[in-house]
PDB file of C-alpha atoms in Angstrom:
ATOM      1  CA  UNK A  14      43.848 152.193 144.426  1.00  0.00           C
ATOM      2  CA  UNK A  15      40.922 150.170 144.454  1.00  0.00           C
ATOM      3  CA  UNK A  16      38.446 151.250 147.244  1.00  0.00           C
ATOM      4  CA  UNK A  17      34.536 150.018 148.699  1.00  0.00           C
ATOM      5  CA  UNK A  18      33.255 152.895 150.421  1.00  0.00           C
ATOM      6  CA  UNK A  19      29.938 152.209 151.940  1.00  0.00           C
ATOM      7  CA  UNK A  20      26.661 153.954 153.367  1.00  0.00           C
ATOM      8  CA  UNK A  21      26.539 154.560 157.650  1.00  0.00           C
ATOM      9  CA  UNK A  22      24.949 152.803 160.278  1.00  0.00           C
ATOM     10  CA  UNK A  23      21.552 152.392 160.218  1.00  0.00           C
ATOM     11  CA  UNK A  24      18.913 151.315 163.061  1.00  0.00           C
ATOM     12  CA  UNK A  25      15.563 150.213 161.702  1.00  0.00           C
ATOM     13  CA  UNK A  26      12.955 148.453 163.964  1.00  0.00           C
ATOM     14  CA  UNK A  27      11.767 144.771 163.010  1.00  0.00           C
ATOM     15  CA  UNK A  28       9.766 144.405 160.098  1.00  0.00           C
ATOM     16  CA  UNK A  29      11.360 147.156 158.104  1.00  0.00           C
ATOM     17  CA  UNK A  30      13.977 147.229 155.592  1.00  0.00           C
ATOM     18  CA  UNK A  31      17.513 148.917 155.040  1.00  0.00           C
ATOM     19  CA  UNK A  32      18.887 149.396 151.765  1.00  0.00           C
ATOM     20  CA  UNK A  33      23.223 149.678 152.037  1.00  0.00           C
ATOM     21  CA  UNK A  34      25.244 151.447 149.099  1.00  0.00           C
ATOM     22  CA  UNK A  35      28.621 150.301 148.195  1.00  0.00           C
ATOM     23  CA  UNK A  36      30.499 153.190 146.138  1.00  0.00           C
ATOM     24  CA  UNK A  37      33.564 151.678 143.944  1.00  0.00           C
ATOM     25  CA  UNK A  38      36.463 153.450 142.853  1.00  0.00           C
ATOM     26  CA  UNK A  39      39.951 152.728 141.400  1.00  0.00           C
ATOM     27  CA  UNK A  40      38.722 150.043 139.110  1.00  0.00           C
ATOM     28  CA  UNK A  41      36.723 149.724 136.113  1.00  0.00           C
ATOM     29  CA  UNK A  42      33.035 148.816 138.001  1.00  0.00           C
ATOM     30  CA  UNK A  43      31.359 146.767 135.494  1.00  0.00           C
ATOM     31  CA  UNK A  44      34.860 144.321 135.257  1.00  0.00           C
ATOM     32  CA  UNK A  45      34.205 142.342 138.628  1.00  0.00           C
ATOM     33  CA  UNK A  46      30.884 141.084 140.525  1.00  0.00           C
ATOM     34  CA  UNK A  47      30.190 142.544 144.176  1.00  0.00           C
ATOM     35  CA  UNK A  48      29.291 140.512 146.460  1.00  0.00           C
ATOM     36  CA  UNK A  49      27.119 141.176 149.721  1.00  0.00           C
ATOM     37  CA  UNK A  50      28.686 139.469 152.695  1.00  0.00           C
ATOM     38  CA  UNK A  51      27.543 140.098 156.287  1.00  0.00           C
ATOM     39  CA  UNK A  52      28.447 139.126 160.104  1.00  0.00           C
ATOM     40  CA  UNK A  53      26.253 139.329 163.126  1.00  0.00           C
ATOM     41  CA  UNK A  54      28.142 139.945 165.924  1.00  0.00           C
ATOM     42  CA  UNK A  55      30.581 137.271 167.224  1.00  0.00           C
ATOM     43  CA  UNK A  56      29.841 134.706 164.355  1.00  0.00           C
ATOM     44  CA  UNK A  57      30.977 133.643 161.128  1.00  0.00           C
ATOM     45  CA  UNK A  58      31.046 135.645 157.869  1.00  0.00           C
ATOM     46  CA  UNK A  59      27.752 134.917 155.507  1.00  0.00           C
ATOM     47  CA  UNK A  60      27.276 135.086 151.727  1.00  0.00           C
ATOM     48  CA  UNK A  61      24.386 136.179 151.333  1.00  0.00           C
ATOM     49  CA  UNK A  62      24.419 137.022 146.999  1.00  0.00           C
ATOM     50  CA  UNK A  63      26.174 138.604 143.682  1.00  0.00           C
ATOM     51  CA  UNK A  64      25.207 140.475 141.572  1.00  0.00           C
ATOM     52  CA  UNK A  65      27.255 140.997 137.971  1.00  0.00           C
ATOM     53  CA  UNK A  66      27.796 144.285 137.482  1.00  0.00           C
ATOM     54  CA  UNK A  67      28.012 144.250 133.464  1.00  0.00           C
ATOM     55  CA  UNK A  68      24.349 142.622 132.915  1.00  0.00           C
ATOM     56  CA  UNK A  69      22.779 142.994 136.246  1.00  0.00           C
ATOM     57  CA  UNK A  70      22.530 139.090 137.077  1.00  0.00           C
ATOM     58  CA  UNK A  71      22.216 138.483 140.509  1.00  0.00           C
ATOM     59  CA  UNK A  72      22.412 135.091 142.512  1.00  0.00           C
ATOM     60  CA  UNK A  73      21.546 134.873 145.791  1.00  0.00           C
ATOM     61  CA  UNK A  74      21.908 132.583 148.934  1.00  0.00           C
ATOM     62  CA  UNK A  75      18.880 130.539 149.627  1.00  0.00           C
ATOM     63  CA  UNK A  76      18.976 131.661 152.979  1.00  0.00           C
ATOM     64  CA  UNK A  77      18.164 135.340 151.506  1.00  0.00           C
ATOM     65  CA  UNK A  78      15.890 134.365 148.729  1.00  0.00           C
ATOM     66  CA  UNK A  79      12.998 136.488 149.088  1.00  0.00           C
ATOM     67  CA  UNK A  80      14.069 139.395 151.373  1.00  0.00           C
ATOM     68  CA  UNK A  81      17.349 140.451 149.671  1.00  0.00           C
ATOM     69  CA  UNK A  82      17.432 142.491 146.605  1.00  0.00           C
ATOM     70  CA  UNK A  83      21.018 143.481 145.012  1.00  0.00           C
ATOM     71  CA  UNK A  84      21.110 146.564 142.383  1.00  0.00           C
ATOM     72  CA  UNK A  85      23.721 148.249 140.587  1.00  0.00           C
ATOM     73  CA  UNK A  86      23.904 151.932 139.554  1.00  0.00           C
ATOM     74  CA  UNK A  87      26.740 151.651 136.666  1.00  0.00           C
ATOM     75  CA  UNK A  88      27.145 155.842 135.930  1.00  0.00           C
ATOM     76  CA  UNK A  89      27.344 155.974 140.105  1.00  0.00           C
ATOM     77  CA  UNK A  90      29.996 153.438 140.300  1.00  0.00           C
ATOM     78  CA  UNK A  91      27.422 152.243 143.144  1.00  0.00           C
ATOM     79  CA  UNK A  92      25.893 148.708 144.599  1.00  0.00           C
ATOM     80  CA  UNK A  93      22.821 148.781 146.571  1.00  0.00           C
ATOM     81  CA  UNK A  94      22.127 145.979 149.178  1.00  0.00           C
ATOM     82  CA  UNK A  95      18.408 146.403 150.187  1.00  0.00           C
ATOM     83  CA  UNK A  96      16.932 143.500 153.159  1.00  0.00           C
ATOM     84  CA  UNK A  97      13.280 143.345 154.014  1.00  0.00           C
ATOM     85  CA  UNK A  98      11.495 142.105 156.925  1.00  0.00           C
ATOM     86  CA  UNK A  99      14.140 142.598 158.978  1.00  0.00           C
ATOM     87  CA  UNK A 100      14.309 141.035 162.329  1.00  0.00           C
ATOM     88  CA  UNK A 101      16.582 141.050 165.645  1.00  0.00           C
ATOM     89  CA  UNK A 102      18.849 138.276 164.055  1.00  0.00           C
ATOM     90  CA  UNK A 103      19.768 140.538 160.894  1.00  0.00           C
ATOM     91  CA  UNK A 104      21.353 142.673 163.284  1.00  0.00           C
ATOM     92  CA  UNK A 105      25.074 142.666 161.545  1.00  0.00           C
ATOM     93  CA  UNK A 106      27.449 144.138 159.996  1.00  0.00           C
ATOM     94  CA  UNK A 107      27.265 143.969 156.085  1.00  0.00           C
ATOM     95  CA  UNK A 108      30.141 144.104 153.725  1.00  0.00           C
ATOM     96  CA  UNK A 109      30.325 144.773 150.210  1.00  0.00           C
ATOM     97  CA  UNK A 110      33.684 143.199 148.758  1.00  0.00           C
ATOM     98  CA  UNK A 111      34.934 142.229 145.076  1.00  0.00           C
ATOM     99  CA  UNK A 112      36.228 139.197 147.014  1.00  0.00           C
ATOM    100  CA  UNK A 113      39.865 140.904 146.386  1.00  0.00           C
ATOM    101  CA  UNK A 114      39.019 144.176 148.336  1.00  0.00           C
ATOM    102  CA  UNK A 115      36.101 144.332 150.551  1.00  0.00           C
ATOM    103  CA  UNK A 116      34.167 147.955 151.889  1.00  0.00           C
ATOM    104  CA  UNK A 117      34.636 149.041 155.377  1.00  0.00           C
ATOM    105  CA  UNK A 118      31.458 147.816 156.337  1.00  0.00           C
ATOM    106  CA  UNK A 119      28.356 149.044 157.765  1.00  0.00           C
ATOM    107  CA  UNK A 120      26.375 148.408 160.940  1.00  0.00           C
ATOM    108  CA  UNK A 121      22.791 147.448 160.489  1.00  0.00           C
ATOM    109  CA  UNK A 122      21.160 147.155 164.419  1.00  0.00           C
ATOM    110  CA  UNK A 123      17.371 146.130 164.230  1.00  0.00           C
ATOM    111  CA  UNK A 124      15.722 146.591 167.350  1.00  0.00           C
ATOM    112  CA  UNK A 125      12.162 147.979 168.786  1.00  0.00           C
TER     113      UNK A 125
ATOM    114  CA  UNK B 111      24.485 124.538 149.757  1.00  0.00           C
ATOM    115  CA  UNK B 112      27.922 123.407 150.039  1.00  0.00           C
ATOM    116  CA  UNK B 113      29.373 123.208 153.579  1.00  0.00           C
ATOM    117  CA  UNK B 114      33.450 124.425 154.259  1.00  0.00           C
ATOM    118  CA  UNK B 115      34.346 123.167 157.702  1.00  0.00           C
ATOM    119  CA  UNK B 116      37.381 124.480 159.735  1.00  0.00           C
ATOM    120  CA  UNK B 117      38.738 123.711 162.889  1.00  0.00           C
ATOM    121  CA  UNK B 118      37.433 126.481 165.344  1.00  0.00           C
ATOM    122  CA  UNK B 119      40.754 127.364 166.853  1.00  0.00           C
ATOM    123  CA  UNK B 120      44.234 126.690 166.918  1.00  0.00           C
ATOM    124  CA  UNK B 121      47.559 127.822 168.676  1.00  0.00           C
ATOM    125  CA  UNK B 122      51.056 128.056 167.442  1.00  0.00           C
ATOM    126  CA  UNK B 123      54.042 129.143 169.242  1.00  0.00           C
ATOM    127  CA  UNK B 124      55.636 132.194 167.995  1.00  0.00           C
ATOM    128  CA  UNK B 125      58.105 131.583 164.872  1.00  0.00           C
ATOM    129  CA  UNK B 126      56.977 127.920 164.629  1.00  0.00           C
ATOM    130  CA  UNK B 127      54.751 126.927 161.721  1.00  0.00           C
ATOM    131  CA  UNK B 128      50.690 126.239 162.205  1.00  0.00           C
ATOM    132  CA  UNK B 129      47.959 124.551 159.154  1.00  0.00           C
ATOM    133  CA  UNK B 130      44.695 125.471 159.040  1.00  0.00           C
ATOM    134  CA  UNK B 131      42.235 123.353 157.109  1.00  0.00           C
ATOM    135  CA  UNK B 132      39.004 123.658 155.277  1.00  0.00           C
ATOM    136  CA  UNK B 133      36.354 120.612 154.322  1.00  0.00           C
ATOM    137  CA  UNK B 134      33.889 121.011 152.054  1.00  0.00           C
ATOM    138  CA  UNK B 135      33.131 119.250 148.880  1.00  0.00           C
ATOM    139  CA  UNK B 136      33.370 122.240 146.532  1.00  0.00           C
ATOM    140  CA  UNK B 137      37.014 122.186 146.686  1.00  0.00           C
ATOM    141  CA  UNK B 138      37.411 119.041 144.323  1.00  0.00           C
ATOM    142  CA  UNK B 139      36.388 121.630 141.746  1.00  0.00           C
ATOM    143  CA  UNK B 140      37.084 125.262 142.681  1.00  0.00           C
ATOM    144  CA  UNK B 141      40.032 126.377 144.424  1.00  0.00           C
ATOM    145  CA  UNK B 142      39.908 128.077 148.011  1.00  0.00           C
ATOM    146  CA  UNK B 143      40.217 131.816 148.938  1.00  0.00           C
ATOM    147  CA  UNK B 144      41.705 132.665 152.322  1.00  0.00           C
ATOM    148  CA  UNK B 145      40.876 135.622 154.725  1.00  0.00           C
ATOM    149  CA  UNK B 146      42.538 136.665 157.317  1.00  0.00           C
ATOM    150  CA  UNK B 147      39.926 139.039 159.644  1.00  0.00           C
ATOM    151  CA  UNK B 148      41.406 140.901 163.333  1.00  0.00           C
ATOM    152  CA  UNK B 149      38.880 142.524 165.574  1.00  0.00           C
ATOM    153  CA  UNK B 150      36.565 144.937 164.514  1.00  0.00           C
ATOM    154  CA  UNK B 151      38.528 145.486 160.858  1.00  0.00           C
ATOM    155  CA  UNK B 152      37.143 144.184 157.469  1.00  0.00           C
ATOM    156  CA  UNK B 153      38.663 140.932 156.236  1.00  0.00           C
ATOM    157  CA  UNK B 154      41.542 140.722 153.871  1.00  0.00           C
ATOM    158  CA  UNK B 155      42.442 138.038 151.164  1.00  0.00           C
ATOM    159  CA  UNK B 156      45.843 136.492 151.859  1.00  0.00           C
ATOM    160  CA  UNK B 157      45.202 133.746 149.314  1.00  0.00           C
ATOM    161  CA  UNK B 158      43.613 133.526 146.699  1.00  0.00           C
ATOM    162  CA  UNK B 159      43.019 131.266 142.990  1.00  0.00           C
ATOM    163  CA  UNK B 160      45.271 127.862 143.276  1.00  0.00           C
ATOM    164  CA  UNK B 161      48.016 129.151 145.537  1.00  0.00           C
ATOM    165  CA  UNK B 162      48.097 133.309 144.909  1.00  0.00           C
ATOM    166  CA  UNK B 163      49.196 135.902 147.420  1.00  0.00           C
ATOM    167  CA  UNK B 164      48.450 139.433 146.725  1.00  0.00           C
ATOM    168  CA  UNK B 165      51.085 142.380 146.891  1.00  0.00           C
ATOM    169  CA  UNK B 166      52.100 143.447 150.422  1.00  0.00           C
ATOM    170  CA  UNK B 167      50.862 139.650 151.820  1.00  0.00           C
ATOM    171  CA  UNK B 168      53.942 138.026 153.605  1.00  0.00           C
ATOM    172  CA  UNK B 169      55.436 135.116 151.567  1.00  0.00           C
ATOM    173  CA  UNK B 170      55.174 133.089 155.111  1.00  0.00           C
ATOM    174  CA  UNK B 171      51.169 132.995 154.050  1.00  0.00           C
ATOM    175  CA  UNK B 172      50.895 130.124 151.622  1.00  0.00           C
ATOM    176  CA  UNK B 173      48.255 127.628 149.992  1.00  0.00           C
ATOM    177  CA  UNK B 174      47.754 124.020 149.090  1.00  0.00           C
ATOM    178  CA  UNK B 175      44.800 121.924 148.649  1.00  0.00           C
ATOM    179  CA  UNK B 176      44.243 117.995 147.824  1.00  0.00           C
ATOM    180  CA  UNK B 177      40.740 116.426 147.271  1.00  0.00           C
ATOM    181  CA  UNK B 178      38.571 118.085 149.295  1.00  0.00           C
ATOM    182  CA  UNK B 179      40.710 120.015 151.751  1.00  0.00           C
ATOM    183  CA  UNK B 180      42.781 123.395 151.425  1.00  0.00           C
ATOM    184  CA  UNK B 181      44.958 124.342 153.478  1.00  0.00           C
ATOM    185  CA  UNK B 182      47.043 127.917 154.792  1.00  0.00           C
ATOM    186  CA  UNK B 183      49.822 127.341 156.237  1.00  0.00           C
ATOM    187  CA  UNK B 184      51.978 130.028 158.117  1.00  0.00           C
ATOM    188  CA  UNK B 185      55.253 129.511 158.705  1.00  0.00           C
ATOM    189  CA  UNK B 186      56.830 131.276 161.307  1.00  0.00           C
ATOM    190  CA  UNK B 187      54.062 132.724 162.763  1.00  0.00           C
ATOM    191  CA  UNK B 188      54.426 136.421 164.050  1.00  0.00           C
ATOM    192  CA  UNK B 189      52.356 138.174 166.918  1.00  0.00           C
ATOM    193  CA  UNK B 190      50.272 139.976 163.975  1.00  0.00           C
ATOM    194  CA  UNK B 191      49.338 136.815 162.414  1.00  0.00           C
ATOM    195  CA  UNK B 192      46.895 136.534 165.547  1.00  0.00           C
ATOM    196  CA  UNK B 193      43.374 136.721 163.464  1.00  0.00           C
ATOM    197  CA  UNK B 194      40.554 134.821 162.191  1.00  0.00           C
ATOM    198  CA  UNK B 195      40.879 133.082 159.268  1.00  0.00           C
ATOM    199  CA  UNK B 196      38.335 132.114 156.906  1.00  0.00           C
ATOM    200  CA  UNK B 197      38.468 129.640 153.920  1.00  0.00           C
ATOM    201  CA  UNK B 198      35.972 130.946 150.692  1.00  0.00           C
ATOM    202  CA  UNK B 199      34.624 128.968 147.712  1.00  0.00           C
ATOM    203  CA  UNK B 200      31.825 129.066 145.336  1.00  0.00           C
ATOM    204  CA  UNK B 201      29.828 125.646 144.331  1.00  0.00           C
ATOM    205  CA  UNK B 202      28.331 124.660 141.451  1.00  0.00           C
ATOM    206  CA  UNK B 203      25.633 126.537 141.333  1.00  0.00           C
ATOM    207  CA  UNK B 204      27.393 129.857 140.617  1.00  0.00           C
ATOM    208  CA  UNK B 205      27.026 130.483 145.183  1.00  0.00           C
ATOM    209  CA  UNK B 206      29.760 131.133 147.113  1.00  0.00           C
ATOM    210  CA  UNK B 207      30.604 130.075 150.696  1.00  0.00           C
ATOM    211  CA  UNK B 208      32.871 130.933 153.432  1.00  0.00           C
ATOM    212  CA  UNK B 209      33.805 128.547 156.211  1.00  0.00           C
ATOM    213  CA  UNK B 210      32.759 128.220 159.544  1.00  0.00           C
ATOM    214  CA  UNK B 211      36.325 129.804 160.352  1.00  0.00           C
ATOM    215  CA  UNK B 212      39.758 129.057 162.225  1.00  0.00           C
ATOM    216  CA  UNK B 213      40.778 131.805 165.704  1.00  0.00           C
ATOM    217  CA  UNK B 214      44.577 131.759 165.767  1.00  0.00           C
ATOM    218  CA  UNK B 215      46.453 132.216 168.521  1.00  0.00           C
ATOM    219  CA  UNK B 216      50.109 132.869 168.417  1.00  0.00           C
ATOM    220  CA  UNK B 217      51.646 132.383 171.878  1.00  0.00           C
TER     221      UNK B 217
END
C-alpha cells in the first residue's frame, strides 16, 4: 500500500532553516508529483509547492518563493522540503502528500 | 493566486443530509478535491477528479460542482463525519490551493 513516511520533529530557532524528508513507498515514485502542504496550529491547510518527481520541476507558492526549496532523491524513493529564514509564524506542521495519500506529518516549532 | 472560499462552519443533525460549498474562480476550469481532516490526524481525500470517491470512502460522501462552486454533500451524516473539510484546486498557473475550510458538526 501506498505510504508517506516522513522525518521527526524538529525545533530550530528563528533565522535558521529545516530541511523535512518525505520517504515513498508502495508506488512507482517518479509516476506522481509531491506536494509540500503545511498547517500552523489552529488554521487552514497551505500549499506551499510541487515538485515533479520524473524531471525535477518544481512550482512553488508565491508566498514561499525565495525561502522554500523542494528536491527529490529518485534511487531513495525520498522528497526533501528545506525552509530558510525561518521565523515564529513557520511554526507548523508540514505534510508531504501525492494529493491521494498524504505523510503523517512533521512538527516544525521555531522558537528562541 | 486563486482564492477557494468555504463557509467556516456548519451543523447537521445526525442522519439528516448537510452541503458544504467552495468559491473560487478556478473551479470553472479544474475540478475540486475534497478533504476531510479530524483532530490532530493527517487529512484524507474523500473526493476527488469530477465526482470520484476512493476505496473504503462511504458512498454517503459525494460531489457536484456548477460554475464556480463545488460542493460535498453528506447524506446522512454519522457521528464520525464530525471533521474539517477542505475543498483543493490548482489554477492556471500549474499552483494549487486549498480552501479556507468548512468545521462540521453533527449533533
Amino acid at each position: 500500500q501506498v505510504q508517506l513516511v516522513q522525518s521527526g520533529a524538529e525545533v530550530k530557532k528563528p533565522g535558521a532553516s529545516v530541511k523535512v524528508s518525505c520517504k515513498a513507498s508502495g508506488y512507482t515514485f517518479t509516476s506522481n508529483a509531491m506536494h509540500w502542504v503545511r498547517q500552523a496550529p489552529g488554521q487552514r491547510l497551505e500549499w506551499m509547492g510541487w515538485i515533479n518527481v520524473g524531471n525535477g520541476n518544481t512550482k512553488y507558492s508565491q508566498k514561499f518563493q525565495g525561502r522554500v526549496t523542494i528536491t527529490r532523491d529518485t534511487s531513495a524513493s525520498t522528497a526533501y522540503m528545506e525552509l530558510s529564514s525561518l521565523r515564529s509564524e513557520d511554526t507548523a506542521v508540514y505534510y508531504c502528500a501525492i494529493l491521494s495519500h498524504w505523510g503523517q506529518g512533521t512538527l516544525v516549532t521555531v522558537s528562541s | 493566486s486563486s482564492e477557494l472560499t468555504q463557509d467556516p462552519a456548519v451543523s447537521v443533525a445526525l442522519g439528516q443530509t448537510v452541503r458544504i460549498t467552495c468559491q473560487g474562480d478556478s473551479l470553472r476550469s479544474y475540478y475540486a478535491s475534497w478533504y476531510q481532516q479530524k483532530p490532530g490526524q493527517a487529512p484524507v481525500v474523500v473526493i476527488y477528479g469530477k465526482k470520484n470517491r476512493p476505496s473504503g470512502i462511504p458512498d454517503r460522501f459525494s460531489g457536484s460542482s456548477s460554475g464556480n462552486t463545488a460542493s460535498l454533500t453528506i447524506t446522512g451524516a454519522q457521528a464520525e463525519d464530525e471533521a474539517d473539510y477542505y475543498c483543493n484546486s490548482r489554477d492556471s498557473s500549474g499552483k494549487e490551493v486549498f480552501g479556507t475550510g468548512t468545521k462540521v458538526t453533527v449533533l
